[in-house]
Each structure stands twice: as C-alpha cells, then as structure tokens.
Amino acid sequence: MHTTVTVTVATEDAAGRLLLAPVGIATPHQTPVRFTVEGAPFSLVGEAGTGQMAALIAPRAGTPVTLTYDYVAGGPGYAEALFGHRPNRYTIAADSLVDGARRIATADGGEAGIAAVAQDVAAKFTYGHPERRFYDGHDHIPDLACGVAEGSCVDINAYLIACLRAAGFEAGYVTGYFFPAEKHGRCDDMHCWVVTRHAGVVREWDIAHHLKLGEPVIRPGLNPKPGERVALAHSMGLDFPDAGIRALKLLAEPVWLDSRGRTAKTLPLIQRDRLAGKATDERRRA
C-alpha cells in the first residue's frame, strides 16, 4: 500500500522569503520512498543534532509550491536520534516538575510508570489553542502543579516528554499529519505524538486525541481517534546551521524563512491519497 501526501503552499506573499519543509521520516508503520518539490528549486539542509534533512525551497511569487511525499507501508522503526535528549527551552524540565514526575513514575515503575505519567499529564490539560502557552516566557518547561492548563497537541506533548525524561524514561517527539477518517483524506494542519521505549518495547501515545474524544483513561496507541497519520520529522529545538536557524521549536508544515532566520506559519492545503502499489505505479506512468 502506498500513501501519497501533497502539501501546496500559495506564494503570493513570498517577498524574497524561503520555505523550509521536512522530507519525511521512517517509523515502524511507514517508510518515505519519494519526496519532490514542484514550482520552485530547492536544496537540502541538515539538522545539526539529529541528522534529519529538510528542504530549503526558493519560491517564485505567484507560483504555488507543491510538496509530494510517498510512503510505503511498514518500516524499520523510529530513529535512535529521536530518543536522544538535547537540552533546550522546549525539553528542559523545571526542578519541581522533575521531582513530581519521578514520584509518579517510581510508584509503579516500568511500563506502568510510563502509563502513570501519561495519565497524570492528561489530568493537567484541557485541549485547545490558547494565545499564550503555559511555557511562553520560560527557558524551561514549568511545573503545572496546580490547576489545569489549556494546550494543543504541541503543548501537551512537550510537557509529556519533559515529564517522561525527567522520570528516566526514553521518549521521543514526532511531528506529522493526521487525516481524520471523517475528512476523507484532508487535514488542516500538523499533528504530533509521543513515542516511549522501555526494555526494548516501543509504544506510542496521543493524549490530545483522548482529550478531544472525552476519553478519561489514557492508553498507548496511535489512533484513539479514527484516521491515518504520516510522520515528517522529530524532536524539538532544531538547529539548521546552513539555513541560519537555531532552536526551531519543531518542523512539520512548511514554514516561511526570512533572511534573519525567523520563521512564520504558512497556510498549506494538505491532502492524502492511498492506493495499492500497482495502481500507484500505473498513475505515475500516466
């Protein structure tokens, strides 16, 4: 089975800016086998700490840029670099958060400890997209010891990763697209999820989807909300020296990049198509 994702960005406001876009990563579920850019020339740049590559695209104003990602089913697993902890403002846990996460995890230990941390994190959030995020203005992930914060998948998973690593567990942050079943191959923006590894067992967690569905018990697994996802990149606080970028929060949708290394959101059109291998080959020959 092939999955093809196309991402189209309008360029009327390019104004000399570049686009930075991920090229896709392998997971246990899918492997990227093709990445193309139509409408503009591009080069590849490397992320300094994880070895990931990204496309640096030079659009022409008024000519849309379309990125195409082809994936095949099955894959080698998550990259080892995904589990590495590179300290930055999106990954460093406040001291009080460290103490709390360790107490929660050690009460059960092992896989049960991971589940206990995930459940505790879920109890600290309601799902939403606040104008001000709970970690804005901090150089670390603060402890949400009291009350409940509003947060998106990005916010919730940043907190979850900080807690898991503080408790001594291997964990990684994955960004990509999620295509809800009811939208029939369309989505509006990026999504992210968390991967843990303990005693060689890899599990995936999506607290945001549990909260959106009103499911109080957090269980491992990719799709508590029916749909399909593809992985594009991983980790937080990314450095692309050749593009002049340092400590980029994350990379999923293409982002605008100006001459000073500052990024800004795009509003891409995102679409997914699934075809059996033979049908995909026939479409390409057409």
PDB file of C-alpha atoms in Angstrom:
ATOM      1  CA  MET A   1       0.000   0.000   0.000  1.00  0.00           C
ATOM      2  CA  HIS A   2       1.257   3.452  -0.961  1.00  0.00           C
ATOM      3  CA  THR A   3       0.265   6.645   0.812  1.00  0.00           C
ATOM      4  CA  THR A   4       0.815   9.898  -1.064  1.00  0.00           C
ATOM      5  CA  VAL A   5       0.563  13.242   0.697  1.00  0.00           C
ATOM      6  CA  THR A   6       0.571  16.535  -1.202  1.00  0.00           C
ATOM      7  CA  VAL A   7       1.118  19.871   0.512  1.00  0.00           C
ATOM      8  CA  THR A   8       0.520  23.018  -1.528  1.00  0.00           C
ATOM      9  CA  VAL A   9       1.622  26.487  -0.404  1.00  0.00           C
ATOM     10  CA  ALA A  10       0.444  29.707  -2.041  1.00  0.00           C
ATOM     11  CA  THR A  11       3.324  32.100  -2.697  1.00  0.00           C
ATOM     12  CA  GLU A  12       1.738  35.479  -3.397  1.00  0.00           C
ATOM     13  CA  ASP A  13       3.398  36.799  -0.232  1.00  0.00           C
ATOM     14  CA  ALA A  14       6.772  35.119  -0.761  1.00  0.00           C
ATOM     15  CA  ALA A  15       8.522  38.524  -0.786  1.00  0.00           C
ATOM     16  CA  GLY A  16      12.011  37.090  -1.069  1.00  0.00           C
ATOM     17  CA  ARG A  17      11.458  34.554   1.675  1.00  0.00           C
ATOM     18  CA  LEU A  18      12.364  30.858   1.529  1.00  0.00           C
ATOM     19  CA  LEU A  19      10.350  27.843   2.583  1.00  0.00           C
ATOM     20  CA  LEU A  20      11.708  25.205   4.972  1.00  0.00           C
ATOM     21  CA  ALA A  21       9.988  21.810   4.861  1.00  0.00           C
ATOM     22  CA  PRO A  22      10.659  18.337   6.295  1.00  0.00           C
ATOM     23  CA  VAL A  23      11.255  15.468   3.893  1.00  0.00           C
ATOM     24  CA  GLY A  24       9.673  12.654   5.965  1.00  0.00           C
ATOM     25  CA  ILE A  25      10.977  10.044   8.413  1.00  0.00           C
ATOM     26  CA  ALA A  26      10.564   6.296   8.785  1.00  0.00           C
ATOM     27  CA  THR A  27       8.533   4.693  11.574  1.00  0.00           C
ATOM     28  CA  PRO A  28       7.536   1.077  12.304  1.00  0.00           C
ATOM     29  CA  HIS A  29       4.424   1.742  10.206  1.00  0.00           C
ATOM     30  CA  GLN A  30       5.649   3.602   7.112  1.00  0.00           C
ATOM     31  CA  THR A  31       8.792   4.411   5.141  1.00  0.00           C
ATOM     32  CA  PRO A  32       9.192   7.509   2.949  1.00  0.00           C
ATOM     33  CA  VAL A  33      10.352   6.483  -0.532  1.00  0.00           C
ATOM     34  CA  ARG A  34       9.956   9.698  -2.534  1.00  0.00           C
ATOM     35  CA  PHE A  35       9.936  13.433  -1.929  1.00  0.00           C
ATOM     36  CA  THR A  36       9.504  16.015  -4.678  1.00  0.00           C
ATOM     37  CA  VAL A  37       9.002  19.753  -4.963  1.00  0.00           C
ATOM     38  CA  GLU A  38       7.100  21.316  -7.863  1.00  0.00           C
ATOM     39  CA  GLY A  39       7.024  25.020  -8.629  1.00  0.00           C
ATOM     40  CA  ALA A  40      10.415  26.054  -7.222  1.00  0.00           C
ATOM     41  CA  PRO A  41      14.041  24.908  -6.954  1.00  0.00           C
ATOM     42  CA  PHE A  42      15.265  23.517  -3.652  1.00  0.00           C
ATOM     43  CA  SER A  43      18.314  22.194  -1.823  1.00  0.00           C
ATOM     44  CA  LEU A  44      18.708  20.009   1.256  1.00  0.00           C
ATOM     45  CA  VAL A  45      19.970  21.197   4.639  1.00  0.00           C
ATOM     46  CA  GLY A  46      20.870  19.078   7.647  1.00  0.00           C
ATOM     47  CA  GLU A  47      19.778  19.360  11.275  1.00  0.00           C
ATOM     48  CA  ALA A  48      22.851  19.560  13.476  1.00  0.00           C
ATOM     49  CA  GLY A  49      21.927  17.188  16.287  1.00  0.00           C
ATOM     50  CA  THR A  50      19.609  14.560  14.821  1.00  0.00           C
ATOM     51  CA  GLY A  51      20.859  14.081  11.275  1.00  0.00           C
ATOM     52  CA  GLN A  52      17.452  14.873   9.789  1.00  0.00           C
ATOM     53  CA  MET A  53      17.261  16.592   6.424  1.00  0.00           C
ATOM     54  CA  ALA A  54      14.926  19.371   5.350  1.00  0.00           C
ATOM     55  CA  ALA A  55      14.209  21.053   2.029  1.00  0.00           C
ATOM     56  CA  LEU A  56      15.135  24.713   1.608  1.00  0.00           C
ATOM     57  CA  ILE A  57      12.877  25.976  -1.169  1.00  0.00           C
ATOM     58  CA  ALA A  58      13.177  29.215  -3.153  1.00  0.00           C
ATOM     59  CA  PRO A  59       9.628  30.027  -4.354  1.00  0.00           C
ATOM     60  CA  ARG A  60       8.683  32.442  -7.107  1.00  0.00           C
ATOM     61  CA  ALA A  61       5.949  34.876  -6.100  1.00  0.00           C
ATOM     62  CA  GLY A  62       2.639  33.804  -7.590  1.00  0.00           C
ATOM     63  CA  THR A  63       3.739  30.252  -8.432  1.00  0.00           C
ATOM     64  CA  PRO A  64       2.357  27.723  -5.914  1.00  0.00           C
ATOM     65  CA  VAL A  65       4.780  25.239  -4.414  1.00  0.00           C
ATOM     66  CA  THR A  66       3.623  21.626  -4.090  1.00  0.00           C
ATOM     67  CA  LEU A  67       5.445  19.081  -1.949  1.00  0.00           C
ATOM     68  CA  THR A  68       4.739  15.404  -2.590  1.00  0.00           C
ATOM     69  CA  TYR A  69       5.534  12.677  -0.075  1.00  0.00           C
ATOM     70  CA  ASP A  70       5.231   8.988  -0.992  1.00  0.00           C
ATOM     71  CA  TYR A  71       5.241   6.356   1.755  1.00  0.00           C
ATOM     72  CA  VAL A  72       5.066   2.559   1.640  1.00  0.00           C
ATOM     73  CA  ALA A  73       3.566   0.501   4.432  1.00  0.00           C
ATOM     74  CA  GLY A  74       5.954  -0.958   7.023  1.00  0.00           C
ATOM     75  CA  GLY A  75       9.221   0.430   8.254  1.00  0.00           C
ATOM     76  CA  PRO A  76      12.435  -0.118  10.213  1.00  0.00           C
ATOM     77  CA  GLY A  77      11.266   1.684  13.356  1.00  0.00           C
ATOM     78  CA  TYR A  78      11.947   5.084  14.864  1.00  0.00           C
ATOM     79  CA  ALA A  79      15.418   6.596  14.505  1.00  0.00           C
ATOM     80  CA  GLU A  80      17.712   6.275  17.501  1.00  0.00           C
ATOM     81  CA  ALA A  81      18.262  10.034  17.472  1.00  0.00           C
ATOM     82  CA  LEU A  82      14.574  10.530  18.258  1.00  0.00           C
ATOM     83  CA  PHE A  83      15.149   9.240  21.792  1.00  0.00           C
ATOM     84  CA  GLY A  84      18.132  11.487  22.487  1.00  0.00           C
ATOM     85  CA  HIS A  85      17.708  14.417  24.861  1.00  0.00           C
ATOM     86  CA  ARG A  86      19.211  17.676  23.659  1.00  0.00           C
ATOM     87  CA  PRO A  87      18.591  20.295  26.350  1.00  0.00           C
ATOM     88  CA  ASN A  88      16.764  23.424  25.192  1.00  0.00           C
ATOM     89  CA  ARG A  89      13.849  25.531  26.358  1.00  0.00           C
ATOM     90  CA  TYR A  90      11.352  23.043  24.932  1.00  0.00           C
ATOM     91  CA  THR A  91      12.866  19.976  26.625  1.00  0.00           C
ATOM     92  CA  ILE A  92      14.368  21.040  29.971  1.00  0.00           C
ATOM     93  CA  ALA A  93      12.069  20.320  32.909  1.00  0.00           C
ATOM     94  CA  ALA A  94      11.782  22.619  35.921  1.00  0.00           C
ATOM     95  CA  ASP A  95      13.226  21.124  39.109  1.00  0.00           C
ATOM     96  CA  SER A  96       9.805  20.787  40.713  1.00  0.00           C
ATOM     97  CA  LEU A  97       8.484  19.040  37.596  1.00  0.00           C
ATOM     98  CA  VAL A  98      11.386  16.574  37.787  1.00  0.00           C
ATOM     99  CA  ASP A  99      10.600  15.759  41.411  1.00  0.00           C
ATOM    100  CA  GLY A 100       6.901  15.261  40.708  1.00  0.00           C
ATOM    101  CA  ALA A 101       7.427  13.102  37.616  1.00  0.00           C
ATOM    102  CA  ARG A 102       9.859  10.843  39.480  1.00  0.00           C
ATOM    103  CA  ARG A 103       7.429  10.348  42.343  1.00  0.00           C
ATOM    104  CA  ILE A 104       4.619   9.400  39.968  1.00  0.00           C
ATOM    105  CA  ALA A 105       6.737   7.043  37.872  1.00  0.00           C
ATOM    106  CA  THR A 106       8.525   5.236  40.699  1.00  0.00           C
ATOM    107  CA  ALA A 107       5.254   4.429  42.432  1.00  0.00           C
ATOM    108  CA  ASP A 108       4.595   1.836  39.708  1.00  0.00           C
ATOM    109  CA  GLY A 109       7.826   1.574  37.742  1.00  0.00           C
ATOM    110  CA  GLY A 110       8.459   0.291  34.226  1.00  0.00           C
ATOM    111  CA  GLU A 111       5.637   0.347  31.698  1.00  0.00           C
ATOM    112  CA  ALA A 112       3.131   1.065  34.454  1.00  0.00           C
ATOM    113  CA  GLY A 113       5.214   4.084  35.430  1.00  0.00           C
ATOM    114  CA  ILE A 114       5.067   5.444  31.886  1.00  0.00           C
ATOM    115  CA  ALA A 115       1.303   4.995  31.841  1.00  0.00           C
ATOM    116  CA  ALA A 116       1.024   6.729  35.223  1.00  0.00           C
ATOM    117  CA  VAL A 117       2.974   9.733  33.943  1.00  0.00           C
ATOM    118  CA  ALA A 118       0.784   9.935  30.818  1.00  0.00           C
ATOM    119  CA  GLN A 119      -2.366   9.781  32.931  1.00  0.00           C
ATOM    120  CA  ASP A 120      -1.085  12.497  35.264  1.00  0.00           C
ATOM    121  CA  VAL A 121      -0.194  14.766  32.326  1.00  0.00           C
ATOM    122  CA  ALA A 122      -3.667  14.296  30.815  1.00  0.00           C
ATOM    123  CA  ALA A 123      -5.232  15.421  34.085  1.00  0.00           C
ATOM    124  CA  LYS A 124      -3.351  18.733  33.833  1.00  0.00           C
ATOM    125  CA  PHE A 125      -4.784  19.809  30.457  1.00  0.00           C
ATOM    126  CA  THR A 126      -7.882  20.647  28.534  1.00  0.00           C
ATOM    127  CA  TYR A 127      -7.492  20.579  24.761  1.00  0.00           C
ATOM    128  CA  GLY A 128      -7.347  23.942  22.984  1.00  0.00           C
ATOM    129  CA  HIS A 129      -5.187  26.508  21.229  1.00  0.00           C
ATOM    130  CA  PRO A 130      -4.506  29.319  23.705  1.00  0.00           C
ATOM    131  CA  GLU A 131      -2.975  32.580  22.561  1.00  0.00           C
ATOM    132  CA  ARG A 132      -0.405  32.264  25.334  1.00  0.00           C
ATOM    133  CA  ARG A 133       1.107  28.872  26.015  1.00  0.00           C
ATOM    134  CA  PHE A 134       1.963  27.756  29.523  1.00  0.00           C
ATOM    135  CA  TYR A 135       5.705  27.760  28.775  1.00  0.00           C
ATOM    136  CA  ASP A 136       5.886  31.123  26.984  1.00  0.00           C
ATOM    137  CA  GLY A 137       8.460  33.366  28.635  1.00  0.00           C
ATOM    138  CA  HIS A 138      10.293  30.450  30.268  1.00  0.00           C
ATOM    139  CA  ASP A 139      13.639  28.897  29.395  1.00  0.00           C
ATOM    140  CA  HIS A 140      12.329  25.506  30.552  1.00  0.00           C
ATOM    141  CA  ILE A 141       9.086  23.535  30.834  1.00  0.00           C
ATOM    142  CA  PRO A 142       7.436  24.789  34.047  1.00  0.00           C
ATOM    143  CA  ASP A 143       5.656  22.564  36.540  1.00  0.00           C
ATOM    144  CA  LEU A 144       1.844  22.607  36.288  1.00  0.00           C
ATOM    145  CA  ALA A 145       1.463  21.626  39.916  1.00  0.00           C
ATOM    146  CA  CYS A 146      -1.858  23.366  40.451  1.00  0.00           C
ATOM    147  CA  GLY A 147      -4.871  23.855  38.253  1.00  0.00           C
ATOM    148  CA  VAL A 148      -5.465  22.845  34.647  1.00  0.00           C
ATOM    149  CA  ALA A 149      -3.882  24.434  31.557  1.00  0.00           C
ATOM    150  CA  GLU A 150      -5.289  24.724  28.063  1.00  0.00           C
ATOM    151  CA  GLY A 151      -2.971  23.225  25.461  1.00  0.00           C
ATOM    152  CA  SER A 152      -2.707  21.892  21.927  1.00  0.00           C
ATOM    153  CA  CYS A 153      -1.070  18.607  20.975  1.00  0.00           C
ATOM    154  CA  VAL A 154       2.230  20.510  20.741  1.00  0.00           C
ATOM    155  CA  ASP A 155       1.898  21.857  24.283  1.00  0.00           C
ATOM    156  CA  ILE A 156       0.661  18.631  25.865  1.00  0.00           C
ATOM    157  CA  ASN A 157       3.383  16.537  24.272  1.00  0.00           C
ATOM    158  CA  ALA A 158       6.139  18.996  25.209  1.00  0.00           C
ATOM    159  CA  TYR A 159       5.019  18.596  28.815  1.00  0.00           C
ATOM    160  CA  LEU A 160       4.724  14.807  28.494  1.00  0.00           C
ATOM    161  CA  ILE A 161       8.223  14.469  27.003  1.00  0.00           C
ATOM    162  CA  ALA A 162       9.703  16.627  29.772  1.00  0.00           C
ATOM    163  CA  CYS A 163       7.990  14.519  32.445  1.00  0.00           C
ATOM    164  CA  LEU A 164       8.960  11.171  30.919  1.00  0.00           C
ATOM    165  CA  ARG A 165      12.604  12.101  30.505  1.00  0.00           C
ATOM    166  CA  ALA A 166      12.687  13.621  33.989  1.00  0.00           C
ATOM    167  CA  ALA A 167      11.468  10.263  35.308  1.00  0.00           C
ATOM    168  CA  GLY A 168      14.268   8.453  33.466  1.00  0.00           C
ATOM    169  CA  PHE A 169      12.304   7.030  30.537  1.00  0.00           C
ATOM    170  CA  GLU A 170      13.330   7.088  26.889  1.00  0.00           C
ATOM    171  CA  ALA A 171      10.877   9.193  24.935  1.00  0.00           C
ATOM    172  CA  GLY A 172      10.693  10.978  21.602  1.00  0.00           C
ATOM    173  CA  TYR A 173       8.525  13.632  19.957  1.00  0.00           C
ATOM    174  CA  VAL A 174       7.157  13.001  16.446  1.00  0.00           C
ATOM    175  CA  THR A 175       5.552  15.551  14.129  1.00  0.00           C
ATOM    176  CA  GLY A 176       3.464  14.867  11.051  1.00  0.00           C
ATOM    177  CA  TYR A 177      -0.046  14.995   9.654  1.00  0.00           C
ATOM    178  CA  PHE A 178      -3.178  13.254  10.922  1.00  0.00           C
ATOM    179  CA  PHE A 179      -6.026  12.670   8.476  1.00  0.00           C
ATOM    180  CA  PRO A 180      -9.304  12.156  10.375  1.00  0.00           C
ATOM    181  CA  ALA A 181     -11.484   9.426   8.921  1.00  0.00           C
ATOM    182  CA  GLU A 182     -14.420  11.797   8.520  1.00  0.00           C
ATOM    183  CA  LYS A 183     -12.417  14.248   6.374  1.00  0.00           C
ATOM    184  CA  HIS A 184     -11.664  11.658   3.668  1.00  0.00           C
ATOM    185  CA  GLY A 185      -8.013  12.445   3.038  1.00  0.00           C
ATOM    186  CA  ARG A 186      -7.847  16.085   4.093  1.00  0.00           C
ATOM    187  CA  CYS A 187      -6.426  17.779   7.170  1.00  0.00           C
ATOM    188  CA  ASP A 188      -5.988  21.369   8.229  1.00  0.00           C
ATOM    189  CA  ASP A 189      -2.605  21.404   9.964  1.00  0.00           C
ATOM    190  CA  MET A 190       0.104  19.366  11.641  1.00  0.00           C
ATOM    191  CA  HIS A 191      -0.227  16.890  14.492  1.00  0.00           C
ATOM    192  CA  CYS A 192       2.282  15.348  16.905  1.00  0.00           C
ATOM    193  CA  TRP A 193       2.575  12.347  19.174  1.00  0.00           C
ATOM    194  CA  VAL A 194       4.997  10.772  21.655  1.00  0.00           C
ATOM    195  CA  VAL A 195       6.957   7.526  21.464  1.00  0.00           C
ATOM    196  CA  THR A 196       8.350   5.722  24.509  1.00  0.00           C
ATOM    197  CA  ARG A 197      10.846   2.874  24.686  1.00  0.00           C
ATOM    198  CA  HIS A 198      11.311   0.762  27.776  1.00  0.00           C
ATOM    199  CA  ALA A 199      13.082  -2.611  27.978  1.00  0.00           C
ATOM    200  CA  GLY A 200      13.039  -2.698  24.180  1.00  0.00           C
ATOM    201  CA  VAL A 201       9.266  -2.171  23.936  1.00  0.00           C
ATOM    202  CA  VAL A 202       8.186   0.823  21.832  1.00  0.00           C
ATOM    203  CA  ARG A 203       4.794   2.400  22.453  1.00  0.00           C
ATOM    204  CA  GLU A 204       3.057   5.466  21.031  1.00  0.00           C
ATOM    205  CA  TRP A 205       0.890   7.943  22.932  1.00  0.00           C
ATOM    206  CA  ASP A 206      -1.643  10.536  21.794  1.00  0.00           C
ATOM    207  CA  ILE A 207      -3.088  12.301  24.841  1.00  0.00           C
ATOM    208  CA  ALA A 208      -4.591  15.131  22.773  1.00  0.00           C
ATOM    209  CA  HIS A 209      -6.872  12.753  20.898  1.00  0.00           C
ATOM    210  CA  HIS A 210      -8.043  11.152  24.141  1.00  0.00           C
ATOM    211  CA  LEU A 211      -8.924  14.593  25.493  1.00  0.00           C
ATOM    212  CA  LYS A 212     -10.722  15.628  22.302  1.00  0.00           C
ATOM    213  CA  LEU A 213     -12.813  12.456  22.453  1.00  0.00           C
ATOM    214  CA  GLY A 214     -13.528  12.803  26.170  1.00  0.00           C
ATOM    215  CA  GLU A 215     -11.781   9.505  26.985  1.00  0.00           C
ATOM    216  CA  PRO A 216     -10.534   9.751  30.589  1.00  0.00           C
ATOM    217  CA  VAL A 217      -8.211   6.727  30.548  1.00  0.00           C
ATOM    218  CA  ILE A 218      -5.029   7.262  28.515  1.00  0.00           C
ATOM    219  CA  ARG A 219      -3.847   4.157  26.697  1.00  0.00           C
ATOM    220  CA  PRO A 220      -0.920   3.653  24.322  1.00  0.00           C
ATOM    221  CA  GLY A 221      -1.717   3.533  20.618  1.00  0.00           C
ATOM    222  CA  LEU A 222      -1.722   5.855  17.629  1.00  0.00           C
ATOM    223  CA  ASN A 223      -5.365   6.312  16.792  1.00  0.00           C
ATOM    224  CA  PRO A 224      -7.848   6.680  19.630  1.00  0.00           C
ATOM    225  CA  LYS A 225      -9.474   8.991  17.057  1.00  0.00           C
ATOM    226  CA  PRO A 226     -10.062   7.088  13.781  1.00  0.00           C
ATOM    227  CA  GLY A 227      -7.831   8.167  10.930  1.00  0.00           C
ATOM    228  CA  GLU A 228      -4.371   7.844   9.434  1.00  0.00           C
ATOM    229  CA  ARG A 229      -1.139   9.684  10.079  1.00  0.00           C
ATOM    230  CA  VAL A 230       2.233  10.150   8.427  1.00  0.00           C
ATOM    231  CA  ALA A 231       5.458  11.144  10.176  1.00  0.00           C
ATOM    232  CA  LEU A 232       7.501  14.054   8.844  1.00  0.00           C
ATOM    233  CA  ALA A 233      10.139  14.910  11.456  1.00  0.00           C
ATOM    234  CA  HIS A 234      11.023  14.502  15.122  1.00  0.00           C
ATOM    235  CA  SER A 235      12.345  16.299  18.204  1.00  0.00           C
ATOM    236  CA  MET A 236      12.110  19.889  19.468  1.00  0.00           C
ATOM    237  CA  GLY A 237      14.626  22.719  19.422  1.00  0.00           C
ATOM    238  CA  LEU A 238      16.055  22.042  15.960  1.00  0.00           C
ATOM    239  CA  ASP A 239      19.188  23.661  14.501  1.00  0.00           C
ATOM    240  CA  PHE A 240      19.728  24.050  10.742  1.00  0.00           C
ATOM    241  CA  PRO A 241      23.047  25.960  10.545  1.00  0.00           C
ATOM    242  CA  ASP A 242      23.107  26.213   6.744  1.00  0.00           C
ATOM    243  CA  ALA A 243      19.699  27.901   6.863  1.00  0.00           C
ATOM    244  CA  GLY A 244      20.623  30.191   9.754  1.00  0.00           C
ATOM    245  CA  ILE A 245      18.086  28.524  12.058  1.00  0.00           C
ATOM    246  CA  ARG A 246      18.701  27.840  15.729  1.00  0.00           C
ATOM    247  CA  ALA A 247      16.336  26.282  18.299  1.00  0.00           C
ATOM    248  CA  LEU A 248      13.333  25.933  15.986  1.00  0.00           C
ATOM    249  CA  LYS A 249      10.530  24.587  18.163  1.00  0.00           C
ATOM    250  CA  LEU A 250       9.528  21.869  15.669  1.00  0.00           C
ATOM    251  CA  LEU A 251       9.156  21.183  11.969  1.00  0.00           C
ATOM    252  CA  ALA A 252       6.052  19.729  10.313  1.00  0.00           C
ATOM    253  CA  GLU A 253       4.173  22.001   7.919  1.00  0.00           C
ATOM    254  CA  PRO A 254       6.396  24.100   5.621  1.00  0.00           C
ATOM    255  CA  VAL A 255       7.380  27.382   7.267  1.00  0.00           C
ATOM    256  CA  TRP A 256       8.443  30.709   5.801  1.00  0.00           C
ATOM    257  CA  LEU A 257      12.046  31.672   6.497  1.00  0.00           C
ATOM    258  CA  ASP A 258      13.373  35.221   6.240  1.00  0.00           C
ATOM    259  CA  SER A 259      16.961  36.441   5.843  1.00  0.00           C
ATOM    260  CA  ARG A 260      17.382  36.740   9.618  1.00  0.00           C
ATOM    261  CA  GLY A 261      16.496  33.118  10.305  1.00  0.00           C
ATOM    262  CA  ARG A 262      12.999  33.920  11.585  1.00  0.00           C
ATOM    263  CA  THR A 263      10.157  31.590  10.693  1.00  0.00           C
ATOM    264  CA  ALA A 264       6.447  32.197  10.108  1.00  0.00           C
ATOM    265  CA  LYS A 265       3.495  29.887   9.525  1.00  0.00           C
ATOM    266  CA  THR A 266       2.135  29.013   6.115  1.00  0.00           C
ATOM    267  CA  LEU A 267      -1.462  28.042   5.358  1.00  0.00           C
ATOM    268  CA  PRO A 268      -0.967  24.939   3.237  1.00  0.00           C
ATOM    269  CA  LEU A 269      -3.525  22.761   1.511  1.00  0.00           C
ATOM    270  CA  ILE A 270      -2.877  19.210   2.753  1.00  0.00           C
ATOM    271  CA  GLN A 271      -4.264  16.126   1.045  1.00  0.00           C
ATOM    272  CA  ARG A 272      -3.699  12.368   1.297  1.00  0.00           C
ATOM    273  CA  ASP A 273      -4.273   9.614  -1.265  1.00  0.00           C
ATOM    274  CA  ARG A 274      -3.977   5.877  -0.595  1.00  0.00           C
ATOM    275  CA  LEU A 275      -3.505   3.420  -3.429  1.00  0.00           C
ATOM    276  CA  ALA A 276      -2.383  -0.167  -3.831  1.00  0.00           C
ATOM    277  CA  GLY A 277       1.140  -0.431  -5.187  1.00  0.00           C
ATOM    278  CA  LYS A 278       0.098  -1.440  -8.719  1.00  0.00           C
ATOM    279  CA  ALA A 279      -2.389   1.409  -9.030  1.00  0.00           C
ATOM    280  CA  THR A 280       0.210   3.881  -7.807  1.00  0.00           C
ATOM    281  CA  ASP A 281       2.715   2.668 -10.407  1.00  0.00           C
ATOM    282  CA  GLU A 282       0.122   2.993 -13.168  1.00  0.00           C
ATOM    283  CA  ARG A 283      -0.748   6.538 -12.107  1.00  0.00           C
ATOM    284  CA  ARG A 284       2.923   7.541 -12.237  1.00  0.00           C
ATOM    285  CA  ARG A 285       3.300   6.199 -15.800  1.00  0.00           C
ATOM    286  CA  ALA A 286       0.226   8.103 -16.980  1.00  0.00           C
TER     287      ALA A 286
END
